[in-house]
Each structure stands twice: as structure tokens, then as C-alpha cells.
Amino acid sequence: MQGRNGILQLVLLLGLELGLEGALPPPCDSQIYCSGELLRRVQMAKLYRDDKHFVDMPLNTTPDQVLKDFSTLLSSSGGYISRDLLKSFVMEHFNDPGQEMETWIPEDWRDSPKFLQNILDPKLRAWAKDLHNLWKKLGRKMKLEVGRQPDRYSLLYAAQPFIVPGGRFIEFYYWDSFWVIQGLLLSEMPQTVKGMLQNFLDIVERYGHIPNGGRVYYLQRSQPPLLTLMMDRYLAYTNDTDFLRASLGTLHRELEFWRHNRSVNISHKGASYTLNRYHVPYGGPRPESYSKDQELAELLPEDARESLWAELKAGAESGWDFSSRWFVGSNYLLDIKTSQVVPVDLNAFLCQAEGLLAAFYATLGNTSMAQVYEDARARRKAAMEALLWNETLGAWFDFNLESRQQNHAFYPTNLSPLWAGCFSDPAVVIKNVKYLEDNKILTYKHGIPTSLQISGQQWDFPNAWAPLQDLVVKGLAESNSRQAQEMAFQLAQNWIRTNFAVYQKNKVMYEKYDINMDSGEPGGGGEYEVQEGFGWTNGVALKFLNQYGDRLTSGSGSTMFGTSCLLLALLLLGLLC
Ligand SMILES: *[C@@H]1O[C@H](CO)[C@@H](O)[C@H](O)[C@H]1NC(C)=O
Ligand SMILES: *[C@@H]1O[C@H](CO)[C@@H](O)[C@H](O)[C@H]1NC(C)=O
Ligand SMILES: *[C@@H]1O[C@H](CO)[C@@H](O)[C@H](O)[C@H]1NC(C)=O
Ligand SMILES: *[C@@H]1O[C@H](CO)[C@@H](O)[C@H](O)[C@H]1NC(C)=O
Ligand SMILES: *[C@@H]1O[C@H](CO)[C@@H](O)[C@H](O)[C@H]1NC(C)=O
């Protein structure tokens, strides 16, 4: 009896300490890259400007040897290790980051993809060519030694070469790849796309889900689930049914992860619904942002820290790290409660994925599985209509599990079900248009803002992000409403002008833009410097340039057009008088 009580108490204490119910063993047990004393000491000493630097460094010997030497150093120094000593320990046992990969020029890259010819404005066409050229800068291939001695690297081995976002993001990222892949297909590079898909499929087979990015320290969390959608875009281009047949079970497995590990039951007005949320049941600071997470947590009592860290990880899983969208009751990161939000976009993505899997299974003749996914999609649509849709406001909204209310703040993701084709009544589109007008979104001339909230976080005002432009534009463009289609064009035109003007000035594509400035500027805020490259920005720009190549202007052209109109009008007026 005594013994059992003791164990029970221990379990309870551990549970309390973690602040998490039913905490699981973390998916990464590396005592160097994911947790442990060495990681803590190095990151808290701030040996490098960005915490990501250290956890990206390969070991030059076995992890056991590194840990043994570190423990010797600890005991010989009586627990106190000076910054210099720590630095020389790291220099001795680690190599510089980035060397485990080499730049790779995609084999299917070619000089003049067809879509360039459809871009009428010569300045935009020349710029589109530059963007197409950028794939050669963003291609990476892993050295074989990463596969041979994986425990010396934080990098997750990927057999096929791939495109990275750029800047500090030197490995593959999950949701970025969706927009990168669409750009690659416009650039007529299906082989590169297939390789990237194969890497993701291999990763699902190895780990059961796709981590945030290609590093062991990202394994605890995923990112917006877009693998099935990537496969769909690839299939639309290639009709590669053999590849689909070989991959279908793995696509199913990835969706099972979301169904099993990330769903939540909600009862509402006597009915019961199941939707998804971002939720990471692991504590501890994020290894790649360790000191920031630690310092933030020190503002809280000790027993609240583990759950703060879990909520930060869930925020990172959402792709929106960070945003006031996840904060409860204030504008401060300390109040983050990502797991209490049922996000519109996550459910829209999964809704489309379920529809696609139903279609894939049907194509390959598996009617029972096709039915399983049809049913899942129908249930999700009903749940989204009941909980997320707001008829008065004309859009969908995140649902908060604590307040049991919708969050009526503006986010571009509020229209993502239109983008995903996840609605029943075609009349929603007119309501969506009115919603954008009511929120004066067209008055932001340089792009659709991420939110209307200024919080200092990078996924808030005044930043704008490429994927969020697509989430609004595509849905409107593909609707049957002329007015919505025109609005889509206008929004695409605004975004292209911003991207183009900043590129003219700096010769760089950015991960995000500040739309409050005169002509748009690289974005700011958040945890790190704005990054250059940039995979998804290039992908979305190429998409808009392809779709509206016959109408888009680079800016100067249309201003001249506007000025000449005015002159002509004045001239006519003069003639009349
Ligand atoms: C793919 O197959 C479908 C149906 O067989 C056909 O309509 C379509 O044109 C094909 N697409 C390509 C890119 O080959
Ligand atoms: C998903 O849940 C299963 C069982 O509940 C668990 O074993 C697995 O580690 C979870 N996956 C992640 C990435 O947390
Ligand atoms: C939701 O309810 C179903 C049916 O009762 C149950 O099987 C499932 O485990 C529940 N999911 C969660 C996340 O609680
Ligand atoms: C359909 O797929 C499921 C899951 O992979 C499998 O168990 C079943 O045997 C398949 N049925 C047919 C008719 O292929
Ligand atoms: C929709 O928004 C209106 C106006 O804010 C609010 O009164 C209503 O409760 C909302 N409906 C739902 C289903 O949340």
C-alpha cells in the first residue's frame, strides 16, 4: 500500500511539475540538442547571437563522448564553468553549422519556363525571371555523412535534395514547402517537387508525423498540415498515379496523427463536435530559442513555467510564432494559450486534405476508405459551420475553448475555408467580400495585414506574409462572383507592387513585409531579424504573376497611366471651355 501510494504521489508530483496532463516522453531524447545541462549552460551563456546557432552545430565526435567530457568538465570545475571555458569546450567538440549541407542546383531547373511569356509588364517579367533564378540559390543537398552518422547532427536526414526558405532557415520547413512547391511547378520543376514530397513521406514513415522543420529539436511539434495538399498540386501537374499509389498509406498516416494527437471534442447547444487545434504536450524551453523562453518564464512562478513552454511550442506549431491571436486577455506573450484556440485555418487545411484523400482513395478504387474520408470531411464541415461560422459578420472565426466564444478580431485566415473550398452555401463569398469591406482591408495598399493588432510580435500588424495573401486571394479569385474576383486581383496587385518595389531597392525577397510604410518595407518584430531568401514569398509572387500576368503592373507604369489620364482629362476640359 505504502509503496503504491509513494509511486502515485511521485507521478502526481511529476504531473504537477509539468503542469500537463498525461505528459508523454518527448519525441527527442538528445541530451545535447533537445534538453540537458550542456544545452542549458551554453544557451544561457548566450555564446551566440541566435540560440539556433548552437543547436545547429554538428558534433565532431560521438554524443556519448561529448556528454562524458562535459560531465568531467562540470565535476572538475565544481559546477562553475566560465564563459570562456564553455566556449572552448564547444569549439573543441562541435563544428560550425551549415557545413553538413551543400548548395544544390536543381537538375530540372531550366532557363525559360513558359509562364514568363504571359507576363506583359517587362519589368515584372524580368523580376519573375530573377525569382525563377533564385531556386538555384535555395537548393540544398545533405552530405552522405549525415545519413551515416545521424547522431552527430541535429539535422534530420533527407535523401532527396530540397529547397530551403533561406536566411537562418537552412533546413526544410513543413508549411513553407507548400508555397515553394507551387512556385517550383510554375518553374516546371516536378522532379524537385517529387524529391521534396518523398522526403516528407520518409519522415512520416520514420516519426509518424512531420516536424516543424528538419531538425531533431523540432520533433516535438508539427506545422500546418499541408502534405496532402502538396501531393494534390504535384498530381495536377504530373498525373503521377504510381507515386500516389505508393504514398497514399503514408498520407493517411499523417492525417491520423492530427486526428489522434491534435483533436478536441466540443459540446455545444446539445450537440457534440470534433475539431482540431495546435497542442504540444511537452514542456521545456524550445532548444533553438532557449534563452528567450527561459527568461520569459522567469517572470512567472515556477509552477506555471512548463505550461507556458508547451503553449509557446503550440504557437510555433501553428506557424504563427508569435501572434496576439494566441494570447488571452492581453497583448503579451506571457498570456499565450494556443491550445485553447480552435483555429479556422488548421481546420480548413484538414477539411481540404480529407476531401483530397477521399478523392485519392476513390481514384485508386478503395471505396471504403474514400467513404471514411468523405464522412470525416462532412463532419468537419458541419462542426465548422456550427462553431466557427458567423452569419452576422460574414466570415469564420477562431473558437476559444475557455470562453466558448468566437474571437472576432481580423485575421486573413478568417477566410481560409473559402480558400479550401470548405463550405456548403455558395452565398458565403458575397458575405466574405462584405466582411473584407467592413474591416477596410482594401485600404491597406501594400498588402493584407496579418491582424489589426500592434503587439510587437511578427504575426501581427504591421507585418504581412505571403501565404496569408494567398489564403485570401485564391478563394475570392476562384469564386463565381465578379466582385470577389476583382477584389482578388486588386489584392494581388497590391502585394506584387510591394514585393517588387522592395526588391528594386534591396535586390532581396523577404519572409515578411511591413505594410505601414510608404512603399512597403521588410517586416520586423518578434524573436529574430527579418530573413532574406525567401521560399514562400517567391512562390506566392510567382503564383500571382502567373495568374494575373496579363493585367499586373509594376507600379511606375500604372502611375504614368494615371498621370496621363489626368492630363488628358485636363486637356479635354480645356478644349471644352
Ligand atoms: C491527367 O489525367 C486527366 C484524366 O485522365 C486528364 O484529363 C489530364 O489532362 C491529365 N493531365 C496531365 C497534366 O497530363
Ligand atoms: C502522438 O500520440 C501517441 C500516443 O498517444 C504518442 O505515442 C506519440 O508520441 C504522439 N506523437 C507526438 C509527436 O507527440
Ligand atoms: C472525443 O470523443 C470520442 C468519442 O467519444 C472519443 O473516442 C475520443 O477519444 C475523444 N477525443 C478526445 C480528444 O477527447
Ligand atoms: C483500403 O485501404 C485500407 C487502409 O489502407 C485497407 O485496409 C483496405 O484493405 C483497402 N481496401 C481495398 C479494397 O483496397
Ligand atoms: C456573431 O457575431 C455577432 C456580432 O458580434 C454576435 O452577436 C454573435 O453571437 C456571433 N455568433 C456566433 C455564432 O458566435
XYZ file of C-alpha atoms and ligand atoms in Angstrom:
647
model
C 0.000 0.000 0.000
C 2.692 2.454 1.145
C 4.816 1.789 -1.930
C 1.920 2.244 -4.282
C 0.944 5.491 -2.643
C 4.518 6.665 -2.945
C 4.596 5.976 -6.644
C 1.213 7.585 -7.089
C 2.436 10.651 -5.267
C 5.559 10.787 -7.396
C 3.503 10.529 -10.571
C 1.191 13.254 -9.287
C 4.125 15.474 -8.380
C 5.708 14.975 -11.786
C 2.377 15.734 -13.409
C 2.029 18.879 -11.314
C 5.559 19.936 -12.043
C 4.945 19.603 -15.750
C 1.565 21.275 -15.462
C 0.468 18.918 -18.203
C -1.987 16.098 -18.003
C -0.685 12.766 -19.184
C 2.662 14.149 -20.335
C 4.337 11.850 -22.865
C 8.022 11.070 -23.171
C 9.406 13.705 -25.522
C 9.981 12.562 -29.136
C 13.580 13.786 -28.978
C 15.786 12.349 -26.234
C 19.038 14.021 -27.296
C 20.783 15.350 -24.178
C 22.643 17.798 -26.380
C 20.155 19.190 -28.858
C 16.837 18.869 -27.015
C 17.390 19.022 -23.254
C 20.042 18.635 -20.574
C 22.674 20.617 -18.706
C 25.025 21.249 -21.634
C 22.232 22.805 -23.684
C 21.097 24.907 -20.735
C 24.570 26.214 -19.928
C 25.515 27.048 -23.490
C 22.264 28.781 -24.312
C 22.033 30.736 -21.060
C 25.637 31.908 -21.536
C 24.490 33.294 -24.912
C 27.627 32.204 -26.682
C 25.977 33.078 -29.989
C 23.701 35.909 -31.040
C 20.932 33.489 -32.112
C 20.250 30.395 -29.966
C 19.611 28.440 -33.148
C 23.348 28.601 -33.894
C 24.390 26.169 -31.168
C 21.717 23.528 -31.791
C 22.617 23.533 -35.488
C 26.281 22.694 -34.798
C 27.331 19.138 -35.713
C 29.396 17.126 -33.203
C 32.913 16.157 -34.166
C 32.783 13.012 -32.030
C 30.079 10.730 -30.600
C 27.360 12.240 -28.384
C 28.437 9.919 -25.555
C 31.958 11.290 -25.719
C 30.709 14.886 -25.694
C 28.491 14.213 -22.681
C 31.265 12.362 -20.867
C 33.747 15.192 -21.452
C 31.152 17.715 -20.332
C 30.464 15.849 -17.153
C 34.212 15.700 -16.458
C 34.435 19.442 -17.036
C 31.495 20.025 -14.700
C 32.941 18.000 -11.847
C 36.469 19.337 -12.274
C 35.203 22.902 -12.109
C 32.960 22.268 -9.123
C 29.895 23.166 -11.175
C 31.097 26.617 -12.192
C 32.184 26.898 -15.820
C 33.296 30.304 -17.081
C 32.009 31.607 -20.384
C 35.465 31.255 -21.953
C 35.824 27.686 -20.785
C 32.368 26.864 -22.100
C 33.189 28.449 -25.418
C 36.397 26.467 -25.807
C 34.526 23.292 -24.875
C 32.042 23.980 -27.678
C 34.810 24.839 -30.148
C 36.554 21.587 -29.269
C 33.547 19.315 -29.634
C 31.396 20.952 -32.298
C 31.753 22.149 -35.881
C 30.255 25.268 -37.426
C 26.650 24.989 -38.575
C 25.688 24.637 -42.209
C 28.581 22.508 -43.415
C 26.555 19.314 -43.414
C 24.725 20.576 -46.467
C 25.882 21.830 -49.820
C 24.255 24.181 -52.293
C 22.477 22.178 -54.950
C 21.418 23.367 -58.367
C 18.184 21.550 -59.163
C 18.695 19.234 -62.118
C 15.337 20.115 -63.624
C 15.957 23.861 -63.444
C 15.729 25.310 -66.937
C 16.260 28.711 -68.444
C 12.865 29.901 -69.643
C 9.740 28.367 -68.179
C 6.637 29.119 -70.237
C 4.747 31.184 -67.697
C 7.261 34.024 -68.087
C 5.884 34.719 -71.553
C 2.453 35.506 -70.147
C 3.723 38.405 -68.046
C 3.144 41.560 -70.083
C 4.848 44.253 -67.970
C 8.523 43.909 -68.989
C 9.788 44.948 -65.546
C 7.661 42.325 -63.856
C 8.763 39.731 -66.392
C 12.436 40.460 -65.712
C 11.772 40.246 -61.989
C 9.910 36.943 -62.371
C 12.996 35.634 -64.140
C 15.119 36.696 -61.144
C 12.733 34.851 -58.832
C 12.960 31.771 -61.016
C 16.775 32.040 -60.795
C 16.603 32.141 -57.003
C 15.738 28.405 -56.826
C 19.400 27.801 -57.648
C 20.407 29.705 -54.521
C 17.901 27.997 -52.252
C 18.587 24.389 -53.293
C 20.339 22.174 -50.689
C 21.584 18.650 -50.586
C 22.725 16.813 -47.478
C 26.132 15.246 -47.310
C 26.010 11.468 -47.048
C 27.740 11.517 -43.676
C 24.519 12.889 -42.123
C 22.810 9.636 -43.072
C 25.771 7.536 -41.949
C 26.234 9.096 -38.511
C 22.904 10.769 -37.759
C 23.567 11.067 -34.024
C 26.318 13.615 -34.697
C 23.850 16.025 -36.295
C 20.685 17.791 -35.258
C 19.712 17.674 -38.918
C 17.114 15.039 -39.835
C 18.484 13.109 -42.758
C 16.682 13.615 -46.059
C 17.814 11.513 -49.002
C 16.483 13.865 -51.678
C 17.673 17.434 -52.257
C 15.217 20.225 -51.454
C 14.534 23.967 -51.396
C 15.003 25.844 -48.107
C 13.266 29.093 -47.086
C 16.573 30.989 -46.748
C 18.304 33.162 -44.118
C 18.563 31.444 -40.728
C 16.257 28.719 -42.026
C 18.846 26.446 -43.595
C 16.838 23.209 -43.337
C 13.480 22.241 -44.773
C 10.312 23.625 -43.195
C 6.938 21.988 -43.364
C 4.322 24.585 -44.287
C 6.719 26.846 -46.193
C 7.192 23.984 -48.637
C 3.570 24.144 -49.805
C 4.054 27.585 -51.394
C 7.608 26.761 -52.505
C 6.262 23.709 -54.325
C 3.647 25.725 -56.200
C 6.358 28.116 -57.363
C 8.552 25.173 -58.418
C 5.736 23.736 -60.513
C 5.353 27.071 -62.322
C 9.094 26.888 -62.893
C 8.459 23.441 -64.450
C 10.438 21.533 -61.828
C 8.313 18.475 -60.933
C 11.373 16.306 -60.201
C 12.498 18.650 -57.442
C 8.952 18.689 -56.078
C 8.754 14.903 -56.100
C 12.011 14.701 -54.138
C 10.672 17.114 -51.511
C 7.472 15.083 -51.228
C 9.481 11.885 -50.888
C 11.488 13.413 -48.030
C 8.281 14.312 -46.176
C 6.816 10.853 -46.773
C 10.026 9.232 -45.470
C 9.841 11.437 -42.387
C 6.226 10.408 -41.707
C 7.278 6.763 -42.007
C 10.140 7.364 -39.565
C 8.440 9.556 -36.966
C 4.677 9.285 -37.513
C 4.288 12.971 -38.252
C 6.110 15.836 -39.956
C 8.069 18.061 -37.574
C 8.055 21.854 -37.827
C 11.368 21.657 -39.689
C 14.213 19.269 -40.460
C 15.950 19.181 -37.056
C 15.614 16.828 -34.094
C 14.728 19.747 -31.846
C 11.615 20.359 -33.972
C 10.291 16.816 -33.481
C 8.012 17.719 -30.584
C 5.794 19.803 -32.780
C 4.461 19.837 -36.308
C 3.323 22.731 -38.517
C 0.149 23.428 -40.528
C -0.697 20.097 -42.230
C -0.280 20.642 -45.947
C 1.381 17.426 -47.162
C -1.750 16.028 -48.823
C -2.337 19.398 -50.486
C 1.245 19.398 -51.790
C 0.661 15.949 -53.256
C -2.511 17.222 -54.932
C -0.701 20.125 -56.628
C 2.045 17.769 -57.788
C -0.523 15.300 -59.182
C -2.401 18.048 -61.015
C 0.873 18.798 -62.793
C 2.112 15.259 -63.464
C -0.739 12.710 -63.163
C 1.842 10.537 -61.398
C -0.630 7.893 -60.196
C 2.099 5.384 -59.386
C 3.609 7.796 -56.898
C 0.180 8.394 -55.378
C -0.411 4.661 -55.038
C 2.924 4.227 -53.276
C 2.290 7.190 -50.942
C -1.378 7.014 -50.053
C -0.953 4.942 -46.896
C 1.598 7.464 -45.624
C -0.676 10.435 -46.322
C -3.349 8.618 -44.327
C -0.867 8.044 -41.512
C -0.063 11.736 -41.286
C -3.737 12.661 -41.013
C -4.097 10.016 -38.316
C -1.518 11.929 -36.282
C -3.706 15.039 -36.469
C -6.840 13.054 -35.675
C -5.260 11.190 -32.815
C -2.878 13.722 -31.234
C -4.424 17.081 -32.066
C -8.209 16.816 -31.929
C -10.590 18.186 -29.355
C -14.225 17.357 -28.579
C -16.542 20.287 -28.060
C -20.132 20.072 -26.939
C -22.250 22.987 -27.985
C -26.015 23.506 -27.740
C -26.601 19.854 -27.043
C -24.550 18.568 -29.977
C -21.022 17.184 -29.920
C -18.325 18.170 -32.424
C -14.707 17.262 -33.051
C -12.269 19.787 -34.476
C -8.501 20.270 -34.370
C -6.150 22.546 -32.531
C -2.423 23.125 -32.155
C -1.301 21.458 -28.980
C 2.149 20.328 -27.868
C 2.134 18.304 -24.637
C 5.812 18.878 -23.839
C 7.409 21.403 -21.525
C 10.912 22.858 -21.501
C 12.213 25.847 -23.452
C 12.418 25.473 -27.229
C 16.066 24.463 -27.773
C 16.527 26.924 -30.672
C 15.108 29.838 -28.648
C 16.194 28.578 -25.249
C 17.346 31.744 -23.505
C 14.327 33.754 -24.645
C 11.915 31.076 -23.420
C 13.790 30.735 -20.142
C 13.895 34.473 -19.465
C 10.227 34.860 -20.308
C 9.295 32.006 -17.987
C 11.248 33.559 -15.121
C 8.581 36.241 -14.961
C 6.140 33.542 -13.840
C 6.021 31.422 -10.688
C 7.889 28.159 -11.124
C 4.776 26.007 -11.341
C 3.442 27.947 -14.334
C 6.543 27.677 -16.489
C 6.139 24.245 -18.066
C 2.704 25.053 -19.368
C 3.939 28.397 -20.743
C 6.612 26.496 -22.671
C 4.089 23.997 -24.003
C 1.886 26.875 -25.204
C 4.871 28.563 -26.875
C 5.608 25.305 -28.699
C 1.974 25.060 -29.780
C 2.257 28.656 -31.037
C 5.285 27.613 -33.083
C 3.332 24.607 -34.358
C 0.660 26.966 -35.713
C 3.246 28.635 -37.940
C 2.212 31.958 -36.367
C 5.031 32.332 -33.870
C 4.009 34.572 -32.382
C 0.772 36.471 -32.576
C -1.777 38.161 -30.356
C -4.115 35.642 -31.985
C -2.934 33.125 -29.370
C -2.946 35.486 -26.379
C -5.786 35.501 -23.908
C -6.865 38.806 -22.432
C -3.780 40.885 -23.257
C -1.180 41.769 -25.854
C 1.636 39.945 -24.064
C 3.417 36.760 -24.947
C 3.170 35.650 -21.313
C -0.571 35.231 -21.828
C -0.207 32.764 -24.672
C -2.737 29.930 -24.659
C -2.540 28.484 -28.135
C -4.057 25.157 -27.158
C -7.303 26.855 -26.103
C -7.921 28.100 -29.629
C -9.650 26.086 -32.356
C -8.100 27.793 -35.405
C -10.031 28.371 -38.625
C -7.066 27.736 -40.941
C -5.989 24.458 -39.330
C -9.487 23.073 -39.768
C -9.771 24.434 -43.295
C -6.477 22.737 -44.241
C -7.609 19.431 -42.750
C -11.010 19.730 -44.400
C -9.368 20.052 -47.798
C -6.944 17.219 -47.002
C -9.857 14.929 -46.071
C -11.647 15.760 -49.316
C -8.467 15.070 -51.282
C -7.811 11.758 -49.551
C -11.392 10.703 -50.297
C -10.779 11.525 -53.968
C -7.376 9.775 -53.986
C -8.818 6.600 -52.457
C -11.700 6.697 -54.937
C -9.267 7.088 -57.861
C -7.402 4.006 -56.737
C -10.589 2.020 -56.226
C -10.687 1.895 -52.425
C -14.301 2.899 -51.884
C -14.474 2.083 -48.194
C -11.581 4.400 -47.330
C -12.995 7.010 -49.695
C -16.187 6.863 -47.639
C -14.288 7.167 -44.351
C -12.760 10.441 -45.549
C -15.997 11.719 -47.100
C -17.636 11.250 -43.715
C -14.761 12.907 -41.865
C -14.986 15.911 -44.154
C -18.775 16.162 -43.802
C -18.483 16.060 -40.004
C -15.792 18.721 -40.028
C -17.812 20.988 -42.325
C -20.821 20.697 -40.027
C -18.657 21.469 -36.985
C -17.071 24.476 -38.680
C -20.461 25.799 -39.656
C -21.814 25.375 -36.136
C -18.822 26.728 -34.207
C -16.656 28.872 -36.488
C -19.031 30.487 -38.997
C -20.682 33.778 -38.062
C -23.631 34.705 -40.245
C -23.879 38.281 -38.949
C -20.227 39.082 -39.609
C -19.931 37.032 -42.802
C -16.770 35.063 -42.009
C -15.343 32.213 -39.924
C -13.606 32.847 -36.596
C -11.317 31.008 -34.217
C -13.290 29.432 -31.381
C -11.924 29.789 -27.864
C -12.388 26.691 -25.732
C -12.206 28.570 -22.422
C -14.547 31.459 -23.153
C -16.567 29.220 -25.505
C -16.789 32.180 -27.864
C -15.525 33.176 -31.264
C -12.619 35.615 -31.477
C -13.923 38.364 -33.757
C -10.564 40.038 -34.450
C -9.490 40.262 -38.099
C -7.045 37.700 -39.477
C -6.677 36.725 -43.161
C -7.177 33.115 -42.022
C -10.790 34.025 -41.247
C -11.424 33.439 -44.954
C -9.395 30.222 -45.260
C -12.465 27.937 -45.639
C -13.241 29.837 -48.851
C -9.657 29.147 -49.975
C -10.042 25.475 -49.019
C -13.441 25.043 -50.675
C -14.759 24.002 -47.285
C -18.297 25.409 -47.212
C -21.701 24.353 -48.478
C -23.509 27.551 -49.391
C -22.027 29.432 -52.398
C -23.544 32.633 -50.982
C -20.724 32.815 -48.385
C -18.464 34.539 -50.893
C -20.590 37.704 -51.079
C -20.633 37.801 -47.292
C -16.861 37.362 -47.250
C -16.449 40.307 -49.614
C -18.597 42.433 -47.344
C -16.547 41.233 -44.364
C -13.340 42.493 -46.023
C -15.028 45.813 -46.826
C -16.392 46.198 -43.293
C -12.859 45.715 -41.988
C -11.469 48.210 -44.553
C -8.901 45.680 -45.701
C -8.632 47.243 -49.168
C -7.415 50.483 -47.602
C -4.103 48.771 -46.784
C -2.423 49.460 -50.105
C 0.674 47.335 -49.620
C -0.840 44.018 -48.647
C -3.311 42.347 -46.322
C -2.169 42.811 -42.724
C -1.749 39.747 -40.509
C -4.003 41.310 -37.888
C -5.065 44.805 -36.873
C -3.363 44.456 -33.511
C 0.049 46.011 -32.752
C 1.814 43.722 -30.295
C 5.466 43.771 -31.371
C 5.049 40.142 -32.453
C 5.893 39.268 -36.028
C 2.479 37.742 -36.850
C 0.618 40.974 -36.105
C 0.214 44.453 -37.549
C 2.006 45.955 -39.456
C 3.516 42.778 -40.883
C 2.115 40.991 -43.910
C 3.098 37.490 -45.036
C 2.930 35.902 -48.467
C 0.977 32.737 -47.556
C -1.726 34.837 -45.921
C -2.169 36.844 -49.117
C -2.741 33.582 -50.978
C -5.230 32.399 -48.342
C -7.456 35.366 -49.182
C -6.773 35.892 -52.896
C -7.240 32.341 -54.169
C -10.646 31.839 -52.555
C -12.002 35.099 -53.939
C -10.456 34.511 -57.368
C -11.973 31.060 -57.750
C -15.453 32.121 -56.656
C -18.239 32.804 -59.118
C -18.640 36.431 -58.016
C -17.260 39.134 -60.340
C -16.897 41.477 -57.421
C -14.875 38.931 -55.440
C -12.694 38.209 -58.464
C -11.942 41.906 -58.927
C -11.104 42.230 -55.267
C -8.738 39.260 -55.585
C -6.937 40.946 -58.456
C -6.636 44.226 -56.559
C -5.178 42.456 -53.525
C -2.709 40.540 -55.697
C -1.716 43.776 -57.440
C -1.072 45.490 -54.106
C 1.114 42.643 -52.912
C 3.101 42.357 -56.134
C 3.850 46.096 -56.085
C 5.152 45.857 -52.532
C 7.346 42.839 -53.267
C 8.601 44.440 -56.478
C 9.321 47.891 -55.031
C 11.297 46.449 -52.116
C 13.155 44.128 -54.485
C 14.084 47.056 -56.731
C 15.517 48.830 -53.728
C 17.327 45.979 -51.948
C 17.523 43.196 -54.573
C 16.169 40.840 -51.947
C 12.961 38.919 -51.253
C 11.917 38.846 -47.588
C 9.983 36.449 -45.404
C 7.554 39.240 -44.418
C 6.821 42.895 -45.189
C 5.910 45.956 -43.161
C 2.854 47.363 -44.930
C 2.607 50.521 -42.857
C 5.484 52.150 -44.724
C 5.184 54.226 -47.876
C 6.105 51.504 -50.312
C 6.262 48.524 -48.016
C 9.447 47.526 -46.229
C 10.924 44.302 -44.876
C 8.972 43.346 -41.747
C 10.197 43.433 -38.169
C 9.299 42.435 -34.630
C 9.364 39.030 -32.983
C 12.321 36.972 -31.926
C 14.878 37.280 -34.704
C 15.970 39.582 -37.556
C 13.917 39.596 -40.759
C 15.187 36.874 -43.109
C 16.076 37.007 -46.786
C 15.520 34.387 -49.456
C 12.707 33.661 -49.398
C 10.976 30.436 -50.368
C 7.293 31.080 -49.808
C 7.421 34.762 -50.743
C 8.910 33.767 -54.102
C 6.319 31.011 -54.537
C 3.355 33.328 -53.928
C 4.802 36.100 -56.109
C 5.263 33.618 -58.972
C 1.693 32.407 -58.456
C 0.224 35.907 -58.703
C 2.483 36.794 -61.638
C 1.305 33.697 -63.470
C -2.364 34.161 -62.667
C -2.566 37.873 -63.460
C 0.406 38.315 -65.794
C -1.781 39.988 -68.418
C -3.013 42.682 -66.005
C -0.427 43.288 -63.285
C 1.750 46.370 -63.391
C 4.988 47.054 -61.592
C 3.777 50.377 -60.218
C 5.545 53.037 -62.236
C 3.640 52.001 -65.355
C 0.252 52.446 -63.805
C 1.157 55.727 -62.156
C 2.206 57.030 -65.567
C -1.053 55.733 -66.902
C -2.893 57.530 -64.110
C -0.992 60.754 -64.741
C -1.604 60.663 -68.472
C -5.307 60.086 -67.833
C -5.378 63.168 -65.648
C -3.526 65.233 -68.269
C -5.880 64.012 -70.958
C -8.891 64.911 -68.830
C -7.492 68.411 -68.169
C -6.783 68.821 -71.870
C -10.336 67.806 -72.781
C -11.711 70.146 -70.149
C -9.550 72.944 -71.589
C -10.840 72.221 -75.087
C -14.438 72.267 -73.947
C -14.119 75.600 -72.160
C -4.260 13.953 -66.232
O -5.270 12.984 -66.430
C -6.555 13.543 -66.628
C -7.574 12.403 -66.686
O -7.026 11.284 -67.290
C -6.546 14.391 -67.902
O -7.806 14.979 -68.089
C -5.490 15.485 -67.733
O -5.378 16.239 -68.912
C -4.127 14.895 -67.395
N -3.218 15.970 -67.070
C -1.948 15.989 -67.441
C -1.133 17.151 -66.962
O -1.449 15.118 -68.088
C 1.031 11.020 -30.522
O 0.345 10.227 -29.561
C 0.948 8.954 -29.352
C 0.075 8.123 -28.402
O -0.869 8.836 -27.753
C 2.334 9.137 -28.766
O 2.958 7.893 -28.579
C 3.159 9.969 -29.736
O 4.436 10.249 -29.179
C 2.457 11.290 -30.031
N 3.245 11.998 -31.019
C 3.822 13.179 -30.762
C 4.674 13.760 -31.832
O 3.671 13.790 -29.729
C -13.712 12.510 -28.468
O -14.811 11.671 -28.308
C -14.645 10.373 -28.923
C -15.975 9.640 -28.822
O -16.464 9.684 -27.539
C -13.503 9.638 -28.248
O -13.314 8.386 -28.838
C -12.252 10.478 -28.395
O -11.179 9.866 -27.701
C -12.458 11.890 -27.859
N -11.291 12.701 -28.232
C -10.682 13.498 -27.371
C -9.510 14.251 -27.898
O -11.018 13.632 -26.232
C -8.452 0.255 -48.454
O -7.465 0.810 -47.619
C -7.447 0.254 -46.318
C -6.465 1.067 -45.476
O -5.224 1.122 -46.100
C -7.083 -1.226 -46.404
O -7.093 -1.792 -45.117
C -8.110 -1.925 -47.291
O -7.716 -3.257 -47.467
C -8.203 -1.232 -48.643
N -9.293 -1.806 -49.399
C -9.202 -2.049 -50.702
C -10.435 -2.591 -51.368
O -8.186 -1.862 -51.346
C -21.676 36.515 -34.454
O -21.302 37.846 -34.212
C -22.297 38.601 -33.587
C -21.834 40.053 -33.601
O -20.630 40.192 -32.905
C -22.546 38.043 -32.202
O -23.574 38.773 -31.571
C -22.965 36.571 -32.338
O -23.073 35.985 -31.072
C -21.955 35.810 -33.147
N -22.426 34.467 -33.436
C -21.782 33.382 -33.037
C -22.356 32.094 -33.508
O -20.822 33.416 -32.323
